[in-house]
Amino acid sequence: MKIDPTMLDIQTLAPLFAAFEEAGVRLFYVGGCIRNAVMGVAATDIDLTSDALPDQMRRIAQANGIRVVDTGADHGTLTFLLGGKSYEITTFRKDVTTDGRHAEVVFGISLEEDAARRDFTMNALYAEASGQVIDPLDGLADAQARRLCFIGEPQARITEDYLRVLRFFRFWAWYGDPLEGVDAQALAACAALQSGLDRISKERIGAELLKLLAAADPAPALAAMEAAGILGRVLPGASARQVSLLVDLEQGHAPDALRRLACLGGEAAQECLRLSNVQARQVEALRFHGQNTPKALAHGYALGETQGWSSWLLRAAWTEHRVTEAEHETVRRGAQSVCPVSAIDLMSKYQGPVLGTALKCAQDIWIARDMQMTKGEILAHLDGLG
């Protein structure tokens, strides 16, 4: 098979391929960019591999006036900077030993050995500058069929790197065929070896889960994770039950990993997934308003249009009701509204913590009347409550 090399930045990379060829070494596209091209999906990163050793690659770069950065030279990876973009090139490698996360590697000269150390067959694809695909492990058919398969025995691949348990579900969410379902042997291996995730840093677990949640429809993968006990292991108390409905309600809106994480629920998400403070606050706000705020206006007023709509979608998923464009417009109106009563209007009667309580009460009165009350009407109503 041959793919269109213009999908792979060939205009920028052609001089680099020519430089490697002139030096007597080989250079190939590898991995995700080939998989995506085969599937007709835009590539997010373009990675390359070569039989050249890191020192050889440095000399090629220097001879051709190309800036290069040692991003992982010990593991054979250098980053070449061309046309305002960065491209990682990694020397062919072969694993010698692994501790379940990090491997000791040696540099090799065999593309087949390099392919054998990868995780899934659809990721073990290579291509020449012309776009001609090289398929050492029959991964092309799997990619075309959107069939996610480990290379060799799933147990062996997982024990090399236990993060592959989560990568399996993430790649299935992004690239698998949901109508075909999940590979039963691979799922069983993931379930049996899930305790190995205890060796993986929470930062890496969180990053993988957020990538999974950003897929167009992560619900089938999440359901399989939950059934296998893996979702509860990485995020205790989480439930995938409402995610499918949330995804259905999101039609026409971009996937949002944090909105879907909020839908999952669970305990101590920030600690379990090492979320940033900003991410944790966002998830907490989405959950709070999704669970406790009945008016669409209030969602927009409290969180702004984008996040307010997210929390409204969550509420709809949890209460199992359809959303309308009119509700979206209501959230938008709430986001654009300003309460006519401010703290300065209340200072003559309230001080300290009571002032904050009174202001919140004034805002609640205003929202309850669909934001149609004047300042005087709100203050009069507030006085009547006193």
CSV table of C-alpha atoms in Angstrom, one decimal:
chain,number,residue,atom,x,y,z
A,1,MET,CA,0.0,0.0,0.0
A,2,LYS,CA,1.1,3.5,-0.7
A,3,ILE,CA,-0.2,6.6,1.2
A,4,ASP,CA,-0.1,10.2,0.1
A,5,PRO,CA,3.2,11.5,1.5
A,6,THR,CA,1.8,15.1,1.6
A,7,MET,CA,-0.1,13.9,4.7
A,8,LEU,CA,3.2,13.4,6.4
A,9,ASP,CA,4.9,16.8,5.9
A,10,ILE,CA,7.0,15.4,3.0
A,11,GLN,CA,7.6,18.9,1.7
A,12,THR,CA,9.4,19.8,4.9
A,13,LEU,CA,11.1,16.4,5.4
A,14,ALA,CA,12.3,15.7,1.9
A,15,PRO,CA,15.7,17.3,2.5
A,16,LEU,CA,16.1,15.2,5.6
A,17,PHE,CA,15.3,11.9,3.9
A,18,ALA,CA,17.7,12.9,1.1
A,19,ALA,CA,20.5,13.7,3.7
A,20,PHE,CA,20.1,10.3,5.4
A,21,GLU,CA,20.2,8.5,2.1
A,22,GLU,CA,23.3,10.4,1.0
A,23,ALA,CA,24.9,9.3,4.3
A,24,GLY,CA,24.2,5.7,3.5
A,25,VAL,CA,21.5,5.1,6.2
A,26,ARG,CA,17.8,4.6,6.2
A,27,LEU,CA,15.0,6.8,7.5
A,28,PHE,CA,11.4,5.9,7.8
A,29,TYR,CA,8.1,7.3,9.1
A,30,VAL,CA,6.8,5.1,11.9
A,31,GLY,CA,3.9,4.4,14.2
A,32,GLY,CA,0.9,6.6,14.7
A,33,CYS,CA,1.3,8.9,11.7
A,34,ILE,CA,1.2,5.9,9.4
A,35,ARG,CA,-1.7,4.3,11.3
A,36,ASN,CA,-3.7,7.5,11.1
A,37,ALA,CA,-2.9,8.0,7.4
A,38,VAL,CA,-4.2,4.4,6.7
A,39,MET,CA,-7.3,5.2,8.6
A,40,GLY,CA,-7.8,8.6,7.0
A,41,VAL,CA,-7.3,10.4,10.3
A,42,ALA,CA,-5.1,13.5,10.6
A,43,ALA,CA,-1.7,12.8,12.2
A,44,THR,CA,-1.0,14.7,15.5
A,45,ASP,CA,2.7,13.9,15.6
A,46,ILE,CA,5.1,12.7,12.9
A,47,ASP,CA,7.7,10.4,14.2
A,48,LEU,CA,10.6,8.8,12.3
A,49,THR,CA,13.1,6.0,12.9
A,50,SER,CA,16.4,5.1,11.4
A,51,ASP,CA,19.2,2.5,11.4
A,52,ALA,CA,21.6,5.4,12.1
A,53,LEU,CA,23.0,5.7,15.6
A,54,PRO,CA,22.6,9.0,17.5
A,55,ASP,CA,26.1,10.1,16.7
A,56,GLN,CA,25.6,9.5,13.0
A,57,MET,CA,22.3,11.5,13.2
A,58,ARG,CA,24.1,14.4,14.8
A,59,ARG,CA,26.7,14.4,12.1
A,60,ILE,CA,24.0,14.4,9.4
A,61,ALA,CA,22.2,17.3,11.0
A,62,GLN,CA,25.5,19.3,11.4
A,63,ALA,CA,26.5,18.6,7.7
A,64,ASN,CA,23.1,19.9,6.5
A,65,GLY,CA,22.7,22.9,8.9
A,66,ILE,CA,19.8,21.3,10.7
A,67,ARG,CA,19.3,22.1,14.4
A,68,VAL,CA,19.0,19.0,16.6
A,69,VAL,CA,18.2,18.6,20.3
A,70,ASP,CA,19.2,15.6,22.5
A,71,THR,CA,15.7,14.8,23.8
A,72,GLY,CA,16.6,11.2,24.7
A,73,ALA,CA,19.9,10.3,23.1
A,74,ASP,CA,20.6,7.5,25.7
A,75,HIS,CA,17.5,5.8,24.3
A,76,GLY,CA,18.3,6.7,20.7
A,77,THR,CA,16.0,9.7,20.3
A,78,LEU,CA,17.0,13.1,18.8
A,79,THR,CA,14.6,15.9,17.9
A,80,PHE,CA,15.2,17.6,14.5
A,81,LEU,CA,13.9,21.1,14.0
A,82,LEU,CA,12.8,21.9,10.5
A,83,GLY,CA,10.3,24.3,9.1
A,84,GLY,CA,9.2,25.6,12.5
A,85,LYS,CA,8.3,22.0,13.6
A,86,SER,CA,10.0,19.3,15.6
A,87,TYR,CA,10.4,15.7,14.5
A,88,GLU,CA,11.7,12.9,16.7
A,89,ILE,CA,13.9,10.4,15.1
A,90,THR,CA,14.7,7.3,17.1
A,91,THR,CA,17.4,4.6,16.3
A,92,PHE,CA,16.1,1.1,15.7
A,93,ARG,CA,15.9,-0.5,19.1
A,94,LYS,CA,15.6,-3.9,20.8
A,95,ASP,CA,14.5,-4.5,24.4
A,96,VAL,CA,17.0,-6.4,26.6
A,97,THR,CA,15.2,-6.3,30.0
A,98,THR,CA,12.2,-4.5,31.4
A,99,ASP,CA,10.9,-3.8,34.9
A,100,GLY,CA,7.3,-3.5,33.8
A,101,ARG,CA,7.6,0.2,32.9
A,102,HIS,CA,11.1,1.1,31.7
A,103,ALA,CA,13.1,-1.0,29.3
A,104,GLU,CA,16.9,-1.4,28.9
A,105,VAL,CA,17.4,-1.2,25.2
A,106,VAL,CA,20.2,-1.8,22.7
A,107,PHE,CA,20.4,-0.2,19.3
A,108,GLY,CA,19.8,-2.5,16.4
A,109,ILE,CA,20.0,-2.6,12.6
A,110,SER,CA,16.8,-4.5,12.1
A,111,LEU,CA,13.5,-2.9,11.3
A,112,GLU,CA,11.8,-6.2,12.2
A,113,GLU,CA,13.3,-6.2,15.7
A,114,ASP,CA,12.3,-2.6,16.2
A,115,ALA,CA,8.7,-3.5,15.2
A,116,ALA,CA,8.6,-6.4,17.6
A,117,ARG,CA,9.2,-4.2,20.6
A,118,ARG,CA,6.1,-2.1,20.0
A,119,ASP,CA,2.7,-2.5,21.6
A,120,PHE,CA,0.0,-3.0,18.9
A,121,THR,CA,0.2,-4.2,15.4
A,122,MET,CA,-1.4,-1.1,14.0
A,123,ASN,CA,1.4,0.9,15.6
A,124,ALA,CA,4.2,-1.2,14.0
A,125,LEU,CA,3.8,0.3,10.6
A,126,TYR,CA,6.6,2.1,8.7
A,127,ALA,CA,6.7,4.1,5.5
A,128,GLU,CA,9.4,5.3,3.1
A,129,ALA,CA,9.6,8.9,1.9
A,130,SER,CA,7.5,7.9,-1.1
A,131,GLY,CA,4.6,6.9,1.2
A,132,GLN,CA,5.2,3.1,0.5
A,133,VAL,CA,4.1,1.3,3.6
A,134,ILE,CA,6.3,-1.4,5.2
A,135,ASP,CA,4.3,-3.9,7.3
A,136,PRO,CA,6.6,-6.3,9.1
A,137,LEU,CA,3.9,-7.7,11.5
A,138,ASP,CA,0.7,-7.6,9.4
A,139,GLY,CA,-0.5,-4.5,11.1
A,140,LEU,CA,-1.8,-2.9,7.9
A,141,ALA,CA,-4.9,-5.2,7.8
A,142,ASP,CA,-5.6,-4.6,11.4
A,143,ALA,CA,-5.4,-0.8,11.0
A,144,GLN,CA,-7.7,-1.0,7.9
A,145,ALA,CA,-10.2,-3.1,9.9
A,146,ARG,CA,-9.8,-0.9,13.0
A,147,ARG,CA,-8.8,-4.0,14.8
A,148,LEU,CA,-6.7,-3.5,17.9
A,149,CYS,CA,-4.3,-6.4,18.6
A,150,PHE,CA,-1.2,-6.7,20.8
A,151,ILE,CA,1.9,-7.8,19.0
A,152,GLY,CA,2.4,-11.5,20.0
A,153,GLU,CA,1.1,-12.6,23.3
A,154,PRO,CA,-0.9,-9.9,25.2
A,155,GLN,CA,0.5,-11.0,28.6
A,156,ALA,CA,4.1,-10.6,27.4
A,157,ARG,CA,3.5,-7.1,26.0
A,158,ILE,CA,1.7,-6.0,29.1
A,159,THR,CA,4.4,-7.3,31.5
A,160,GLU,CA,6.9,-5.3,29.5
A,161,ASP,CA,5.0,-2.1,30.4
A,162,TYR,CA,1.9,-2.2,32.5
A,163,LEU,CA,0.8,1.2,31.2
A,164,ARG,CA,-0.2,-0.8,28.2
A,165,VAL,CA,-3.3,-1.9,30.1
A,166,LEU,CA,-4.6,1.6,29.9
A,167,ARG,CA,-3.1,2.2,26.4
A,168,PHE,CA,-5.2,-0.7,25.2
A,169,PHE,CA,-8.4,0.9,26.2
A,170,ARG,CA,-7.3,4.3,25.0
A,171,PHE,CA,-6.4,3.1,21.5
A,172,TRP,CA,-9.5,1.0,21.3
A,173,ALA,CA,-11.6,4.1,22.1
A,174,TRP,CA,-9.8,6.1,19.4
A,175,TYR,CA,-9.2,3.6,16.7
A,176,GLY,CA,-11.1,0.4,17.4
A,177,ASP,CA,-14.3,-0.7,15.6
A,178,PRO,CA,-17.1,-0.6,18.3
A,179,LEU,CA,-19.3,-2.9,16.3
A,180,GLU,CA,-16.6,-5.6,16.3
A,181,GLY,CA,-16.1,-5.2,20.1
A,182,VAL,CA,-13.0,-5.6,22.1
A,183,ASP,CA,-10.4,-8.4,21.6
A,184,ALA,CA,-11.4,-11.0,24.2
A,185,GLN,CA,-7.9,-12.4,24.7
A,186,ALA,CA,-6.4,-8.9,25.2
A,187,LEU,CA,-9.2,-7.9,27.5
A,188,ALA,CA,-8.7,-11.0,29.7
A,189,ALA,CA,-4.9,-10.2,29.8
A,190,CYS,CA,-5.6,-6.6,30.9
A,191,ALA,CA,-8.0,-7.8,33.6
A,192,ALA,CA,-5.6,-10.4,34.9
A,193,LEU,CA,-2.5,-8.1,35.0
A,194,GLN,CA,-4.2,-4.9,36.2
A,195,SER,CA,-2.4,-5.0,39.5
A,196,GLY,CA,0.7,-4.0,37.5
A,197,LEU,CA,-0.8,-0.5,37.2
A,198,ASP,CA,0.2,0.0,40.9
A,199,ARG,CA,3.7,0.4,39.6
A,200,ILE,CA,2.8,3.2,37.2
A,201,SER,CA,2.9,6.8,38.4
A,202,LYS,CA,-0.5,8.5,38.9
A,203,GLU,CA,0.6,11.2,36.5
A,204,ARG,CA,0.9,8.7,33.7
A,205,ILE,CA,-2.4,7.0,34.7
A,206,GLY,CA,-4.1,10.4,34.7
A,207,ALA,CA,-2.7,11.4,31.3
A,208,GLU,CA,-3.8,8.1,29.7
A,209,LEU,CA,-7.3,8.3,31.1
A,210,LEU,CA,-7.7,11.9,29.9
A,211,LYS,CA,-6.6,10.9,26.5
A,212,LEU,CA,-9.1,8.1,26.5
A,213,LEU,CA,-11.9,10.5,27.6
A,214,ALA,CA,-11.1,12.8,24.7
A,215,ALA,CA,-12.0,10.2,22.1
A,216,ALA,CA,-15.1,10.7,20.0
A,217,ASP,CA,-17.0,8.0,22.0
A,218,PRO,CA,-15.1,6.6,25.0
A,219,ALA,CA,-18.2,4.9,26.5
A,220,PRO,CA,-17.6,1.4,25.2
A,221,ALA,CA,-14.0,1.3,26.3
A,222,LEU,CA,-15.0,2.7,29.7
A,223,ALA,CA,-17.7,0.1,30.1
A,224,ALA,CA,-15.2,-2.6,29.3
A,225,MET,CA,-12.7,-1.1,31.8
A,226,GLU,CA,-15.4,-1.0,34.5
A,227,ALA,CA,-16.5,-4.6,33.8
A,228,ALA,CA,-12.9,-5.7,34.2
A,229,GLY,CA,-12.4,-3.8,37.4
A,230,ILE,CA,-9.8,-1.6,35.9
A,231,LEU,CA,-11.8,1.7,36.0
A,232,GLY,CA,-12.4,1.3,39.7
A,233,ARG,CA,-8.8,0.5,40.3
A,234,VAL,CA,-7.5,3.7,38.8
A,235,LEU,CA,-10.5,5.9,40.0
A,236,PRO,CA,-12.3,4.2,42.9
A,237,GLY,CA,-16.1,4.8,42.9
A,238,ALA,CA,-16.2,5.8,39.2
A,239,SER,CA,-19.1,4.6,37.1
A,240,ALA,CA,-19.3,4.6,33.3
A,241,ARG,CA,-23.0,4.2,33.2
A,242,GLN,CA,-24.0,7.7,32.2
A,243,VAL,CA,-21.1,8.5,29.9
A,244,SER,CA,-22.9,7.0,26.9
A,245,LEU,CA,-25.9,9.3,27.4
A,246,LEU,CA,-23.5,12.2,27.9
A,247,VAL,CA,-21.8,11.5,24.6
A,248,ASP,CA,-25.1,11.3,22.9
A,249,LEU,CA,-26.1,14.7,24.4
A,250,GLU,CA,-22.8,16.3,23.3
A,251,GLN,CA,-23.7,15.9,19.5
A,252,GLY,CA,-22.4,19.0,17.7
A,253,HIS,CA,-20.0,19.9,20.5
A,254,ALA,CA,-16.3,19.0,20.8
A,255,PRO,CA,-15.4,16.2,23.2
A,256,ASP,CA,-14.3,17.5,26.6
A,257,ALA,CA,-12.2,15.1,28.7
A,258,LEU,CA,-12.8,16.9,32.0
A,259,ARG,CA,-16.6,17.1,31.4
A,260,ARG,CA,-16.6,13.3,30.9
A,261,LEU,CA,-14.3,12.8,33.9
A,262,ALA,CA,-16.8,14.7,36.0
A,263,CYS,CA,-19.5,12.4,34.7
A,264,LEU,CA,-17.5,9.3,35.8
A,265,GLY,CA,-17.6,10.5,39.4
A,266,GLY,CA,-15.3,8.7,41.7
A,267,GLU,CA,-13.3,9.5,44.8
A,268,ALA,CA,-10.3,11.8,45.1
A,269,ALA,CA,-9.8,12.3,41.4
A,270,GLN,CA,-7.1,14.9,41.9
A,271,GLU,CA,-5.1,12.5,44.0
A,272,CYS,CA,-5.7,9.4,42.0
A,273,LEU,CA,-5.0,11.0,38.6
A,274,ARG,CA,-2.7,13.8,39.7
A,275,LEU,CA,-4.9,16.5,38.2
A,276,SER,CA,-3.6,20.0,38.2
A,277,ASN,CA,-5.3,22.4,40.6
A,278,VAL,CA,-7.0,24.1,37.6
A,279,GLN,CA,-8.3,20.8,36.3
A,280,ALA,CA,-9.5,19.6,39.7
A,281,ARG,CA,-11.4,22.9,40.4
A,282,GLN,CA,-13.0,22.6,37.0
A,283,VAL,CA,-14.2,19.0,37.5
A,284,GLU,CA,-15.5,19.9,41.0
A,285,ALA,CA,-17.4,22.9,39.7
A,286,LEU,CA,-19.0,20.9,36.9
A,287,ARG,CA,-20.0,18.2,39.3
A,288,PHE,CA,-21.4,20.6,41.9
A,289,HIS,CA,-23.6,22.5,39.4
A,290,GLY,CA,-24.6,19.4,37.5
A,291,GLN,CA,-25.8,17.9,40.7
A,292,ASN,CA,-27.2,20.9,42.6
A,293,THR,CA,-28.2,23.7,40.2
A,294,PRO,CA,-31.7,23.2,38.6
A,295,LYS,CA,-31.8,26.3,36.4
A,296,ALA,CA,-29.9,26.6,33.1
A,297,LEU,CA,-29.5,30.3,33.7
A,298,ALA,CA,-27.6,29.7,36.8
A,299,HIS,CA,-25.2,27.3,35.1
A,300,GLY,CA,-24.2,30.0,32.6
A,301,TYR,CA,-24.0,32.7,35.3
A,302,ALA,CA,-21.8,30.7,37.6
A,303,LEU,CA,-19.5,29.1,35.0
A,304,GLY,CA,-19.7,31.0,31.8
A,305,GLU,CA,-21.1,29.8,28.5
A,306,THR,CA,-18.7,26.9,27.8
A,307,GLN,CA,-18.4,25.4,31.2
A,308,GLY,CA,-22.0,26.3,32.0
A,309,TRP,CA,-23.2,24.2,29.1
A,310,SER,CA,-20.9,21.4,30.2
A,311,SER,CA,-22.4,21.3,33.6
A,312,TRP,CA,-25.9,21.5,32.1
A,313,LEU,CA,-25.1,18.5,29.9
A,314,LEU,CA,-23.9,16.6,32.9
A,315,ARG,CA,-27.2,17.4,34.7
A,316,ALA,CA,-29.1,16.2,31.7
A,317,ALA,CA,-27.1,13.0,31.6
A,318,TRP,CA,-27.6,12.3,35.3
A,319,THR,CA,-31.3,13.1,35.2
A,320,GLU,CA,-31.8,11.4,31.8
A,321,HIS,CA,-33.5,14.2,29.9
A,322,ARG,CA,-32.8,15.6,26.4
A,323,VAL,CA,-31.3,19.0,25.9
A,324,THR,CA,-32.6,21.7,23.5
A,325,GLU,CA,-31.1,24.6,21.7
A,326,ALA,CA,-33.4,26.8,23.7
A,327,GLU,CA,-31.6,25.6,26.9
A,328,HIS,CA,-28.3,26.3,25.3
A,329,GLU,CA,-29.5,29.8,24.6
A,330,THR,CA,-30.6,30.1,28.2
A,331,VAL,CA,-27.1,29.1,29.4
A,332,ARG,CA,-25.6,31.6,27.0
A,333,ARG,CA,-27.9,34.4,28.4
A,334,GLY,CA,-27.0,33.5,31.9
A,335,ALA,CA,-23.3,33.8,31.0
A,336,GLN,CA,-23.8,37.3,29.6
A,337,SER,CA,-25.9,38.6,32.5
A,338,VAL,CA,-24.8,40.7,35.4
A,339,CYS,CA,-26.7,40.8,38.6
A,340,PRO,CA,-27.9,44.4,39.3
A,341,VAL,CA,-27.1,44.0,43.0
A,342,SER,CA,-23.5,44.1,44.1
A,343,ALA,CA,-21.8,43.9,47.5
A,344,ILE,CA,-21.6,47.7,47.7
A,345,ASP,CA,-25.4,47.8,47.6
A,346,LEU,CA,-25.6,45.7,50.8
A,347,MET,CA,-22.8,47.1,52.9
A,348,SER,CA,-25.0,49.5,54.8
A,349,LYS,CA,-26.9,46.6,56.3
A,350,TYR,CA,-24.5,43.6,56.2
A,351,GLN,CA,-20.9,43.2,57.2
A,352,GLY,CA,-18.3,40.4,57.3
A,353,PRO,CA,-19.4,36.9,56.4
A,354,VAL,CA,-23.1,37.9,56.5
A,355,LEU,CA,-22.4,40.2,53.6
A,356,GLY,CA,-21.4,37.3,51.4
A,357,THR,CA,-24.4,35.3,52.4
A,358,ALA,CA,-26.7,38.2,51.7
A,359,LEU,CA,-25.1,38.8,48.2
A,360,LYS,CA,-25.6,35.1,47.4
A,361,CYS,CA,-29.2,35.3,48.5
A,362,ALA,CA,-29.7,38.3,46.3
A,363,GLN,CA,-28.3,36.5,43.3
A,364,ASP,CA,-30.4,33.5,44.0
A,365,ILE,CA,-33.6,35.6,44.1
A,366,TRP,CA,-32.6,37.2,40.8
A,367,ILE,CA,-31.9,33.9,39.1
A,368,ALA,CA,-35.1,32.4,40.5
A,369,ARG,CA,-37.0,35.1,38.7
A,370,ASP,CA,-35.2,34.4,35.4
A,371,MET,CA,-32.9,37.4,35.9
A,372,GLN,CA,-35.8,39.8,35.2
A,373,MET,CA,-35.8,41.7,38.5
A,374,THR,CA,-34.5,45.2,39.0
A,375,LYS,CA,-32.1,46.2,41.8
A,376,GLY,CA,-34.9,47.7,43.8
A,377,GLU,CA,-37.1,44.7,43.4
A,378,ILE,CA,-34.3,42.4,44.6
A,379,LEU,CA,-33.4,44.6,47.6
A,380,ALA,CA,-37.1,44.8,48.6
A,381,HIS,CA,-37.4,41.0,48.3
A,382,LEU,CA,-34.3,40.6,50.4
A,383,ASP,CA,-35.6,42.9,53.1
A,384,GLY,CA,-38.8,41.0,53.2
A,385,LEU,CA,-36.8,37.8,54.0
A,386,GLY,CA,-35.1,39.6,56.9
